[in-house]
Short mmCIF file of C-alpha atoms in Angstrom, two decimals:
data_model
loop_
_atom_site.label_atom_id
_atom_site.label_comp_id
_atom_site.label_asym_id
_atom_site.label_seq_id
_atom_site.Cartn_x
_atom_site.Cartn_y
_atom_site.Cartn_z
CA MET D 1 -4.71 48.09 -12.85
CA SER D 2 -7.32 49.38 -15.30
CA ALA D 3 -6.56 52.09 -17.87
CA ARG D 4 -8.91 54.45 -16.01
CA ALA D 5 -7.20 53.85 -12.66
CA LEU D 6 -3.82 54.56 -14.26
CA SER D 7 -4.98 57.81 -15.86
CA VAL D 8 -6.57 59.02 -12.61
CA LEU D 9 -3.31 58.33 -10.75
CA LYS D 10 -1.42 60.33 -13.35
CA GLU D 11 -3.86 63.28 -13.16
CA VAL D 12 -4.23 63.80 -9.41
CA ASP D 13 -2.12 66.01 -7.14
CA THR D 14 -2.30 63.77 -4.07
CA VAL D 15 -2.55 60.03 -3.38
CA ALA D 16 -3.82 58.59 -0.08
CA GLY D 17 -3.57 54.96 1.00
CA TYR D 18 -2.40 52.28 3.37
CA THR D 19 1.44 52.36 3.33
CA THR D 20 1.75 48.83 1.88
CA TYR D 21 -0.40 49.76 -1.15
CA ILE D 22 1.40 53.08 -1.69
CA ASP D 23 4.68 51.12 -1.80
CA LEU D 24 3.30 48.95 -4.63
CA ILE D 25 2.82 52.02 -6.84
CA ARG D 26 5.74 54.12 -5.55
CA ASP D 27 7.18 54.60 -9.07
CA LEU D 28 3.88 55.86 -10.46
CA VAL D 29 3.35 58.44 -7.74
CA ALA D 30 6.92 59.69 -7.20
CA ASP D 31 6.02 63.33 -7.89
CA LYS D 32 2.76 63.42 -5.89
CA ASN D 33 1.90 64.47 -2.37
CA ILE D 34 1.36 61.28 -0.41
CA ILE D 35 -0.98 60.63 2.53
CA ALA D 36 0.21 57.23 3.77
CA THR D 37 -1.01 55.83 7.06
CA ALA D 38 -0.86 52.48 8.83
CA MET D 39 -3.71 49.96 8.96
CA LYS D 40 -6.69 50.75 11.22
CA LYS D 41 -6.18 54.47 10.44
CA GLU D 42 -8.70 54.36 7.57
CA VAL D 43 -10.96 57.07 8.94
CA ASP D 44 -8.08 59.53 9.47
CA ARG D 45 -6.73 58.81 6.01
CA VAL D 46 -10.04 59.30 4.21
CA LYS D 47 -10.74 62.49 6.17
CA ALA D 48 -7.32 63.86 5.22
CA ALA D 49 -8.03 63.00 1.58
CA ILE D 50 -11.38 64.80 1.67
CA ASP D 51 -9.79 67.86 3.32
CA THR D 52 -7.15 67.92 0.58
CA ALA D 53 -9.85 67.89 -2.09
CA LEU D 54 -11.82 70.61 -0.30
CA PHE D 55 -8.73 72.82 -0.45
CA GLY D 56 -8.63 72.48 -4.20
CA LYS D 57 -6.13 69.66 -4.73
CA SER D 58 -7.42 66.54 -6.49
CA CYS D 59 -6.83 63.40 -4.42
CA ALA D 60 -7.00 59.66 -5.18
CA ILE D 61 -7.64 57.17 -2.38
CA VAL D 62 -6.13 53.81 -3.36
CA SER D 63 -7.23 50.33 -2.28
CA SER D 64 -6.13 46.88 -3.40
CA GLY D 65 -8.72 44.94 -5.43
CA ASP D 66 -11.93 46.93 -5.93
CA PRO D 67 -12.44 50.12 -3.85
CA GLY D 68 -16.19 49.42 -3.68
CA ILE D 69 -16.08 45.94 -2.13
CA TYR D 70 -15.24 45.93 1.60
CA ALA D 71 -13.11 49.01 0.95
CA MET D 72 -12.79 52.77 1.13
CA ALA D 73 -15.42 54.09 -1.33
CA GLY D 74 -18.29 53.69 1.14
CA LEU D 75 -16.37 55.33 3.98
CA ALA D 76 -15.57 58.37 1.80
CA LEU D 77 -19.27 58.89 1.01
CA GLU D 78 -20.23 58.24 4.64
CA ILE D 79 -17.87 60.96 5.85
CA CYS D 80 -19.07 63.41 3.19
CA LYS D 81 -22.66 62.84 4.30
CA GLU D 82 -21.74 63.11 8.00
CA ARG D 83 -20.04 66.45 7.32
CA GLN D 84 -22.70 67.53 4.80
CA ILE D 85 -20.08 68.16 2.12
CA PRO D 86 -21.81 68.63 -1.25
CA VAL D 87 -20.68 65.94 -3.70
CA PHE D 88 -21.64 64.99 -7.24
CA SER D 89 -21.17 62.08 -9.60
CA PRO D 90 -19.10 62.51 -12.81
CA GLN D 91 -22.11 61.25 -14.78
CA LYS D 92 -24.08 64.35 -13.81
CA ASP D 93 -23.28 67.72 -15.27
CA ARG D 94 -22.87 69.83 -12.18
CA SER D 95 -19.61 71.53 -13.05
CA ASN D 96 -20.98 74.96 -12.21
CA GLU D 97 -22.04 73.99 -8.68
CA HIS D 98 -19.78 74.42 -5.66
CA ALA D 99 -19.41 70.73 -4.94
CA LEU D 100 -16.81 67.93 -4.82
CA ARG D 101 -16.69 65.60 -7.82
CA VAL D 102 -16.45 62.03 -6.49
CA GLU D 103 -15.54 59.27 -8.95
CA VAL D 104 -15.29 55.62 -7.90
CA VAL D 105 -12.95 53.71 -10.26
CA PRO D 106 -13.73 49.98 -10.23
CA GLY D 107 -11.02 47.32 -10.08
CA ILE D 108 -10.72 43.54 -10.10
CA PRO D 109 -12.02 42.47 -6.65
CA ALA D 110 -10.41 39.75 -4.54
CA LEU D 111 -13.47 37.58 -5.13
CA SER D 112 -12.73 37.59 -8.88
CA SER D 113 -8.98 37.07 -8.66
CA GLY D 114 -9.41 34.36 -6.02
CA ALA D 115 -12.13 32.62 -8.03
CA SER D 116 -9.99 32.68 -11.19
CA LEU D 117 -7.14 30.90 -9.37
CA LEU D 118 -9.53 28.17 -8.21
CA GLY D 119 -11.25 27.72 -11.59
CA ALA D 120 -14.83 28.99 -11.62
CA PRO D 121 -16.60 28.68 -8.25
CA LEU D 122 -18.79 31.80 -8.86
CA THR D 123 -20.58 31.06 -12.11
CA HIS D 124 -23.87 30.82 -10.23
CA ASP D 125 -25.49 32.74 -7.32
CA PHE D 126 -23.23 33.53 -4.36
CA ALA D 127 -22.96 35.58 -1.16
CA CYS D 128 -20.01 37.46 0.33
CA ILE D 129 -19.63 37.55 4.12
CA SER D 130 -16.92 39.06 6.31
CA LEU D 131 -16.31 37.19 9.58
CA SER D 132 -14.84 40.28 11.26
CA ASP D 133 -17.01 41.21 14.25
CA LEU D 134 -15.15 44.47 14.85
CA LEU D 135 -17.88 46.61 13.23
CA THR D 136 -20.73 44.10 12.94
CA PRO D 137 -22.20 42.11 15.86
CA TRP D 138 -21.52 38.35 15.60
CA LYS D 139 -25.27 37.59 15.85
CA ILE D 140 -25.84 39.37 12.52
CA ILE D 141 -22.90 37.57 10.90
CA GLU D 142 -24.08 34.16 12.19
CA ASN D 143 -27.58 34.79 10.82
CA ARG D 144 -26.06 35.66 7.45
CA ILE D 145 -24.10 32.42 7.35
CA GLU D 146 -27.20 30.41 8.28
CA CYS D 147 -29.32 32.17 5.61
CA ALA D 148 -26.60 31.83 2.93
CA VAL D 149 -26.28 28.10 3.61
CA LYS D 150 -30.08 27.61 3.47
CA ALA D 151 -30.19 29.56 0.18
CA ASP D 152 -27.57 27.19 -1.28
CA PHE D 153 -25.36 30.14 -2.18
CA VAL D 154 -21.69 29.60 -2.85
CA MET D 155 -20.18 31.57 0.05
CA VAL D 156 -17.15 33.85 -0.24
CA ILE D 157 -15.70 34.36 3.24
CA PHE D 158 -13.51 37.40 3.95
CA ASN D 159 -11.42 38.01 7.08
CA PRO D 160 -11.78 34.35 8.14
CA LYS D 161 -9.31 34.60 11.01
CA SER D 162 -6.97 37.03 12.73
CA LYS D 163 -4.49 36.75 15.61
CA LYS D 164 -7.16 37.69 18.14
CA ARG D 165 -10.12 36.05 16.41
CA ASP D 166 -9.83 32.32 15.86
CA TRP D 167 -13.17 30.50 16.36
CA GLN D 168 -15.49 32.07 13.73
CA LEU D 169 -14.31 29.91 10.84
CA ARG D 170 -14.95 26.69 12.77
CA LYS D 171 -18.42 27.96 13.65
CA THR D 172 -19.04 28.76 9.96
CA MET D 173 -18.01 25.20 9.03
CA GLU D 174 -20.35 23.75 11.66
CA ILE D 175 -23.32 25.74 10.36
CA ALA D 176 -22.54 24.77 6.76
CA LEU D 177 -22.25 21.08 7.69
CA LYS D 178 -25.86 21.13 8.94
CA TYR D 179 -27.03 21.54 5.32
CA ARG D 180 -24.13 20.55 3.07
CA ASP D 181 -22.21 17.36 2.52
CA LYS D 182 -18.87 17.04 4.30
CA ASN D 183 -17.17 16.53 0.93
CA THR D 184 -18.43 19.88 -0.45
CA PRO D 185 -15.42 21.52 -2.12
CA VAL D 186 -13.93 24.53 -0.37
CA GLY D 187 -11.35 26.71 -2.12
CA ILE D 188 -8.75 28.52 -0.05
CA VAL D 189 -6.77 31.37 -1.62
CA LYS D 190 -3.99 32.98 0.39
CA ASN D 191 -2.14 36.10 -0.81
CA ALA D 192 -3.78 36.04 -4.26
CA MET D 193 -1.55 37.36 -7.06
CA ARG D 194 1.33 37.96 -4.64
CA LYS D 195 4.65 36.17 -4.31
CA SER D 196 3.61 33.89 -1.46
CA GLN D 197 0.32 32.95 -3.19
CA ASP D 198 -1.13 29.62 -2.04
CA VAL D 199 -4.23 28.01 -3.59
CA ARG D 200 -5.86 24.82 -2.31
CA VAL D 201 -9.15 22.94 -2.57
CA VAL D 202 -10.18 20.98 0.55
CA SER D 203 -13.37 19.33 1.79
CA LEU D 204 -15.85 21.24 3.96
CA SER D 205 -15.09 19.03 6.96
CA GLU D 206 -11.41 20.01 6.77
CA LEU D 207 -12.07 23.76 6.74
CA ALA D 208 -11.66 24.53 10.44
CA ASP D 209 -8.12 23.13 10.46
CA ALA D 210 -6.99 24.83 7.25
CA ASP D 211 -4.16 27.36 7.36
CA VAL D 212 -5.87 30.76 6.87
CA ASP D 213 -5.25 34.36 7.95
CA MET D 214 -6.61 37.89 7.29
CA LEU D 215 -5.27 37.84 3.71
CA THR D 216 -7.07 34.59 2.88
CA THR D 217 -10.35 34.32 0.97
CA VAL D 218 -12.40 31.13 1.43
CA PHE D 219 -14.91 29.86 -1.17
CA ILE D 220 -17.42 27.37 0.27
CA GLY D 221 -19.13 25.48 -2.56
CA SER D 222 -22.92 25.15 -2.96
CA THR D 223 -24.54 21.70 -3.21
CA GLN D 224 -23.84 21.93 -6.97
CA SER D 225 -20.15 22.90 -6.84
CA ALA D 226 -17.71 20.26 -8.02
CA ARG D 227 -14.01 19.48 -8.26
CA TYR D 228 -12.21 18.41 -11.38
CA ARG D 229 -8.46 17.82 -11.21
CA ASP D 230 -6.80 21.10 -10.05
CA PHE D 231 -10.08 23.05 -10.26
CA MET D 232 -13.27 23.89 -8.38
CA TYR D 233 -16.32 25.11 -10.31
CA THR D 234 -20.06 25.65 -9.99
CA PRO D 235 -22.31 24.65 -12.92
CA ARG D 236 -24.53 27.28 -14.49
CA GLY D 237 -27.73 25.43 -13.85
CA TYR D 238 -29.27 22.60 -11.90
CA SER D 239 -28.45 19.26 -13.54
CA GLY D 240 -30.78 17.98 -16.19
CA LYS D 241 -31.95 21.48 -17.04
CA TYR D 242 -29.70 21.71 -20.03
CA THR D 243 -27.70 19.27 -22.05
CA MET D 244 -24.11 19.51 -23.09
CA ASP D 245 -24.48 17.04 -26.00
CA MET I 1 -9.07 45.22 -19.92
CA SER I 2 -6.28 43.99 -17.63
CA ALA I 3 -2.67 43.73 -18.78
CA ARG I 4 -2.88 39.91 -18.46
CA ALA I 5 -6.03 39.75 -20.60
CA LEU I 6 -4.35 41.86 -23.27
CA SER I 7 -1.20 39.72 -23.35
CA VAL I 8 -3.23 36.49 -23.54
CA LEU I 9 -5.21 37.90 -26.48
CA LYS I 10 -1.95 38.76 -28.23
CA GLU I 11 -0.45 35.28 -27.64
CA VAL I 12 -3.30 32.99 -28.69
CA ASP I 13 -4.00 31.56 -32.14
CA THR I 14 -7.79 31.60 -31.84
CA VAL I 15 -10.43 33.73 -30.11
CA ALA I 16 -13.97 32.50 -29.35
CA GLY I 17 -16.86 34.65 -28.19
CA TYR I 18 -20.33 36.06 -28.60
CA THR I 19 -20.31 38.14 -31.82
CA THR I 20 -21.05 41.42 -29.98
CA TYR I 21 -17.99 40.99 -27.75
CA ILE I 22 -15.72 39.96 -30.63
CA ASP I 23 -16.75 43.17 -32.42
CA LEU I 24 -15.56 45.22 -29.42
CA ILE I 25 -12.01 43.85 -29.79
CA ARG I 26 -11.98 43.39 -33.57
CA ASP I 27 -8.78 45.49 -33.99
CA LEU I 28 -6.89 43.46 -31.41
CA VAL I 29 -7.73 40.12 -32.98
CA ALA I 30 -7.54 40.97 -36.68
CA ASP I 31 -4.95 38.27 -37.42
CA LYS I 32 -6.54 35.48 -35.34
CA ASN I 33 -8.88 32.65 -36.16
CA ILE I 34 -12.28 33.65 -34.80
CA ILE I 35 -15.05 31.44 -33.42
CA ALA I 36 -17.97 33.88 -33.19
CA THR I 37 -21.48 32.65 -32.48
CA ALA I 38 -24.80 34.22 -31.54
CA MET I 39 -26.26 34.33 -28.03
CA LYS I 40 -27.68 31.09 -26.60
CA LYS I 41 -25.00 29.18 -28.52
CA GLU I 42 -22.63 29.19 -25.54
CA VAL I 43 -22.25 25.43 -25.33
CA ASP I 44 -21.37 25.08 -29.04
CA ARG I 45 -18.89 27.92 -28.82
CA VAL I 46 -17.08 26.58 -25.75
CA LYS I 47 -16.96 23.06 -27.23
CA ALA I 48 -15.46 24.45 -30.44
CA ALA I 49 -12.88 26.36 -28.38
CA ILE I 50 -11.93 23.21 -26.45
CA ASP I 51 -11.63 21.19 -29.68
CA THR I 52 -9.35 23.89 -31.11
CA ALA I 53 -7.09 23.66 -28.05
CA LEU I 54 -7.06 19.84 -28.20
CA PHE I 55 -5.76 20.08 -31.76
CA GLY I 56 -2.81 22.14 -30.56
CA LYS I 57 -3.96 25.71 -31.20
CA SER I 58 -4.20 27.98 -28.16
CA CYS I 59 -7.66 29.51 -27.81
CA ALA I 60 -9.07 32.36 -25.70
CA ILE I 61 -12.78 32.42 -24.83
CA VAL I 62 -13.83 36.05 -24.23
CA SER I 63 -16.64 37.36 -22.00
CA SER I 64 -17.62 40.87 -20.97
CA GLY I 65 -16.96 41.70 -17.31
CA ASP I 66 -15.42 38.80 -15.41
CA PRO I 67 -15.40 35.35 -17.09
CA GLY I 68 -15.87 33.67 -13.70
CA ILE I 69 -19.08 35.44 -12.62
CA TYR I 70 -22.21 34.18 -14.41
CA ALA I 71 -20.00 33.53 -17.43
CA MET I 72 -18.07 31.03 -19.49
CA ALA I 73 -15.26 29.78 -17.20
CA GLY I 74 -17.50 27.33 -15.36
CA LEU I 75 -18.98 25.95 -18.55
CA ALA I 76 -15.52 25.29 -19.99
CA LEU I 77 -14.51 23.26 -16.92
CA GLU I 78 -17.90 21.49 -16.88
CA ILE I 79 -17.44 20.35 -20.47
CA CYS I 80 -13.85 19.23 -19.83
CA LYS I 81 -15.05 17.13 -16.89
CA GLU I 82 -17.98 15.71 -18.87
CA ARG I 83 -15.62 14.65 -21.66
CA GLN I 84 -12.87 13.63 -19.21
CA ILE I 85 -10.33 15.87 -20.90
CA PRO I 86 -7.23 16.15 -18.70
CA VAL I 87 -6.69 19.79 -17.65
CA PHE I 88 -4.25 21.54 -15.35
CA SER I 89 -3.89 24.94 -13.68
CA PRO I 90 -1.00 27.26 -14.65
CA GLN I 91 -0.02 27.39 -10.97
CA LYS I 92 0.91 23.70 -11.04
CA ASP I 93 3.98 22.49 -12.82
CA ARG I 94 2.53 19.83 -15.09
CA SER I 95 4.15 20.88 -18.35
CA ASN I 96 5.37 17.35 -19.07
CA GLU I 97 1.91 15.78 -18.76
CA HIS I 98 -0.39 15.33 -21.74
CA ALA I 99 -3.03 17.77 -20.55
CA LEU I 100 -4.69 21.06 -21.46
CA ARG I 101 -3.49 24.13 -19.59
CA VAL I 102 -6.57 26.13 -18.53
CA GLU I 103 -6.06 29.69 -17.28
CA VAL I 104 -8.94 31.85 -16.10
CA VAL I 105 -8.05 35.56 -16.46
CA PRO I 106 -10.12 37.70 -14.08
CA GLY I 107 -11.76 40.97 -15.13
CA ILE I 108 -13.82 43.76 -13.62
CA PRO I 109 -17.26 42.17 -13.05
CA ALA I 110 -20.55 43.97 -13.76
CA LEU I 111 -21.22 44.04 -10.02
CA SER I 112 -18.10 46.20 -9.54
CA SER I 113 -18.61 48.52 -12.49
CA GLY I 114 -22.30 48.94 -11.65
CA ALA I 115 -21.54 49.58 -7.98
CA SER I 116 -18.91 52.19 -8.86
CA LEU I 117 -21.43 54.13 -10.95
CA LEU I 118 -23.87 54.18 -8.03
CA GLY I 119 -21.29 55.11 -5.38
CA ALA I 120 -20.53 52.28 -2.98
CA PRO I 121 -23.48 49.95 -2.36
CA LEU I 122 -21.23 46.88 -1.80
CA THR I 123 -18.89 47.91 1.00
CA HIS I 124 -20.57 45.38 3.30
CA ASP I 125 -21.92 41.82 2.90
CA PHE I 126 -23.98 41.13 -0.23
CA ALA I 127 -25.52 38.37 -2.35
CA CYS I 128 -25.76 38.00 -6.13
CA ILE I 129 -28.88 36.38 -7.60
CA SER I 130 -29.90 35.81 -11.22
CA LEU I 131 -33.66 35.91 -11.82
CA SER I 132 -33.38 33.79 -14.97
CA ASP I 133 -35.32 30.57 -14.48
CA LEU I 134 -34.05 29.06 -17.71
CA LEU I 135 -31.50 26.81 -15.96
CA THR I 136 -32.61 27.12 -12.33
CA PRO I 137 -36.13 26.33 -11.04
CA TRP I 138 -38.00 29.44 -9.79
CA LYS I 139 -38.57 27.77 -6.39
CA ILE I 140 -34.80 27.79 -5.75
CA ILE I 141 -34.49 31.42 -6.88
CA GLU I 142 -37.41 32.50 -4.70
CA ASN I 143 -35.89 30.78 -1.67
CA ARG I 144 -32.62 32.61 -2.34
CA ILE I 145 -34.36 35.98 -2.44
CA GLU I 146 -36.19 35.22 0.81
CA CYS I 147 -32.96 34.09 2.54
CA ALA I 148 -30.96 37.06 1.24
CA VAL I 149 -33.58 39.50 2.50
CA LYS I 150 -33.68 37.80 5.94
CA ALA I 151 -29.88 37.94 6.09
CA ASP I 152 -29.99 41.69 5.44
CA PHE I 153 -27.64 41.29 2.48
CA VAL I 154 -27.42 44.00 -0.13
CA MET I 155 -28.77 42.11 -3.17
CA VAL I 156 -27.31 42.33 -6.67
CA ILE I 157 -29.95 41.16 -9.14
CA PHE I 158 -28.89 39.93 -12.59
CA ASN I 159 -31.19 39.22 -15.54
CA PRO I 160 -34.08 41.05 -13.86
CA LYS I 161 -36.37 40.90 -16.87
CA SER I 162 -36.50 39.71 -20.47
CA LYS I 163 -39.05 39.91 -23.25
CA LYS I 164 -40.61 36.61 -22.20
CA ARG I 165 -40.08 36.95 -18.46
CA ASP I 166 -41.67 39.95 -16.80
CA TRP I 167 -43.05 39.11 -13.34
CA GLN I 168 -39.97 37.98 -11.35
CA LEU I 169 -38.74 41.46 -10.47
CA ARG I 170 -42.14 42.44 -9.02
CA LYS I 171 -42.13 39.24 -6.97
CA THR I 172 -38.60 40.08 -5.74
CA MET I 173 -39.80 43.53 -4.66
CA GLU I 174 -42.77 42.02 -2.82
CA ILE I 175 -40.54 39.61 -0.88
CA ALA I 176 -38.08 42.40 -0.02
CA LEU I 177 -40.91 44.67 1.18
CA LYS I 178 -41.87 42.06 3.79
CA TYR I 179 -38.62 42.83 5.66
CA ARG I 180 -37.31 46.16 4.36
CA ASP I 181 -38.65 49.68 4.41
CA LYS I 182 -40.36 50.93 1.23
CA ASN I 183 -37.84 53.78 1.05
CA THR I 184 -34.83 51.42 0.96
CA PRO I 185 -32.56 52.71 -1.83
CA VAL I 186 -32.37 50.62 -4.99
CA GLY I 187 -29.73 51.33 -7.63
CA ILE I 188 -30.50 50.55 -11.26
CA VAL I 189 -27.64 50.41 -13.76
CA LYS I 190 -28.46 49.89 -17.43
CA ASN I 191 -25.76 49.33 -20.08
CA ALA I 192 -22.89 50.05 -17.66
CA MET I 193 -19.86 51.67 -19.31
CA ARG I 194 -21.59 51.69 -22.71
CA LYS I 195 -22.85 54.61 -24.73
CA SER I 196 -26.48 54.32 -23.63
CA GLN I 197 -25.53 53.98 -19.95
CA ASP I 198 -28.31 54.93 -17.52
CA VAL I 199 -27.88 55.06 -13.73
CA ARG I 200 -30.69 55.77 -11.27
CA VAL I 201 -31.47 55.38 -7.59
CA VAL I 202 -35.13 54.72 -6.74
CA SER I 203 -37.05 53.52 -3.67
CA LEU I 204 -37.78 49.83 -3.13
CA SER I 205 -41.52 50.38 -3.61
CA GLU I 206 -40.85 51.80 -7.11
CA LEU I 207 -38.74 48.85 -8.28
CA ALA I 208 -41.43 46.84 -10.07
CA ASP I 209 -42.25 49.75 -12.39
CA ALA I 210 -38.64 50.68 -13.17
CA ASP I 211 -37.37 50.44 -16.73
CA VAL I 212 -35.08 47.38 -16.74
CA ASP I 213 -33.99 44.72 -19.26
CA MET I 214 -31.48 41.85 -19.58
CA LEU I 215 -28.54 44.29 -19.59
CA THR I 216 -29.62 45.94 -16.33
CA THR I 217 -28.14 45.19 -12.92
CA VAL I 218 -30.25 46.05 -9.87
CA PHE I 219 -28.76 46.76 -6.41
CA ILE I 220 -31.31 46.44 -3.58
CA GLY I 221 -29.96 48.11 -0.44
CA SER I 222 -29.77 46.45 2.99
CA THR I 223 -31.45 48.06 6.03
CA GLN I 224 -28.19 50.04 6.45
CA SER I 225 -27.82 51.34 2.88
CA ALA I 226 -28.30 55.06 2.42
CA ARG I 227 -28.57 57.75 -0.24
CA TYR I 228 -26.58 60.94 -0.31
CA ARG I 229 -27.11 63.35 -3.21
CA ASP I 230 -26.28 61.45 -6.46
CA PHE I 231 -25.00 58.39 -4.58
CA MET I 232 -26.04 55.16 -2.86
CA TYR I 233 -23.72 53.54 -0.31
CA THR I 234 -23.66 50.95 2.45
CA PRO I 235 -21.74 51.78 5.66
CA ARG I 236 -18.95 49.45 6.75
CA GLY I 237 -20.43 48.70 10.13
CA TYR I 238 -23.60 48.89 12.15
CA SER I 239 -24.10 52.42 13.50
CA GLY I 240 -22.54 53.25 16.82
CA LYS I 241 -19.88 50.58 16.41
CA TYR I 242 -17.28 53.10 15.30
CA THR I 243 -17.02 56.82 15.35
CA MET I 244 -16.06 59.12 12.56
CA ASP I 245 -15.01 61.98 14.86
#
């Protein structure tokens, strides 16, 4: 946790978050009001947090990783806009307006922690894609995969599989195999930085059969990505463009 | 700085980095050997760091942001592979082998800190592209921009302009305008988290004339990205797919 995140948690009256994340910081927030809800209740939770703030109590919404990447920061702003609640950024001096001060505190995103465990797969251009078709039609997701493969991006895949959703990762592999070698390195990071953490590098052709779930992040290498011993990395430039001698 | 980064800095014998970054942590590393070099000397610096470690002194290579995103972690592994230096990951138990232990410590990347200052532009799929054609041919970069626009990714643009390189950002805008509305929000973050920090949201058609340099990160919105008062954000899903009532 960053120093800023820690000081915000100490300052606020109320903390809102998914129960599992609240449990991780239970000691820090012992004397706070807590808005803890189960998964899939994000909208209710964020609305309750905004209502709390509107009634004059400062409230922190907590996420794991970075709150701005596939997380709650966007939803909070969306709801404020929907309800036409006046908001302002801490960088602007609007302290004499009747408006909510909204600060987004950045964190270390799963793409960074996952990449660090694999070595350095993201030292050149990359794209992040969620395979969850709950809020985005599969046609849009499939087009993104196709475009990302054609662009030779390293691809960071979130939500690769769930109990009810099991074929999208195989489809992703099939699209990638149209343009990339079957031996392209693929990094698989399960439960990053937690007790049951599992980190593996496999070949692209093995991806569909790999053991993944909702808490797994998958890094599909570009044509330049390479393996070396325990690690996967992507060079900074296209070979021959610079010399290491 | 994360707790892990701080403890690594305390443990090591030697610290290597770009002079500007070393200056930022001068107090923390007062009693260490320092390998500080100017910009564009990355390869020399990383080789010196590896040599130090091979001679039995632990060495930390420091970057700003995250060392795994457009930074030094990949180069270190590249050089180890090139020189066939045996390396191992801290997650593997190889303490009795004659090999270098290489740990990548993740940080908060510029894409996260920049996004947090703008609001939440990255809460859905996105792509990161560097416009520097020093190590990557422009044809590859241009294809990436075209693909990213077609995929409707939010685009995070690094190295948008330098003293010698001034036309790539205009070209990027022109490609984006083929598929996206001229009023698409574009976030511009200069010197994030530093004294001279400057954060603005402009329209896509104004991008080419915006004041940017090598320390600026540009966030080009997708067709779904929106502005609300001081902020720019991207909704989690495609409209109508979920309700906020």
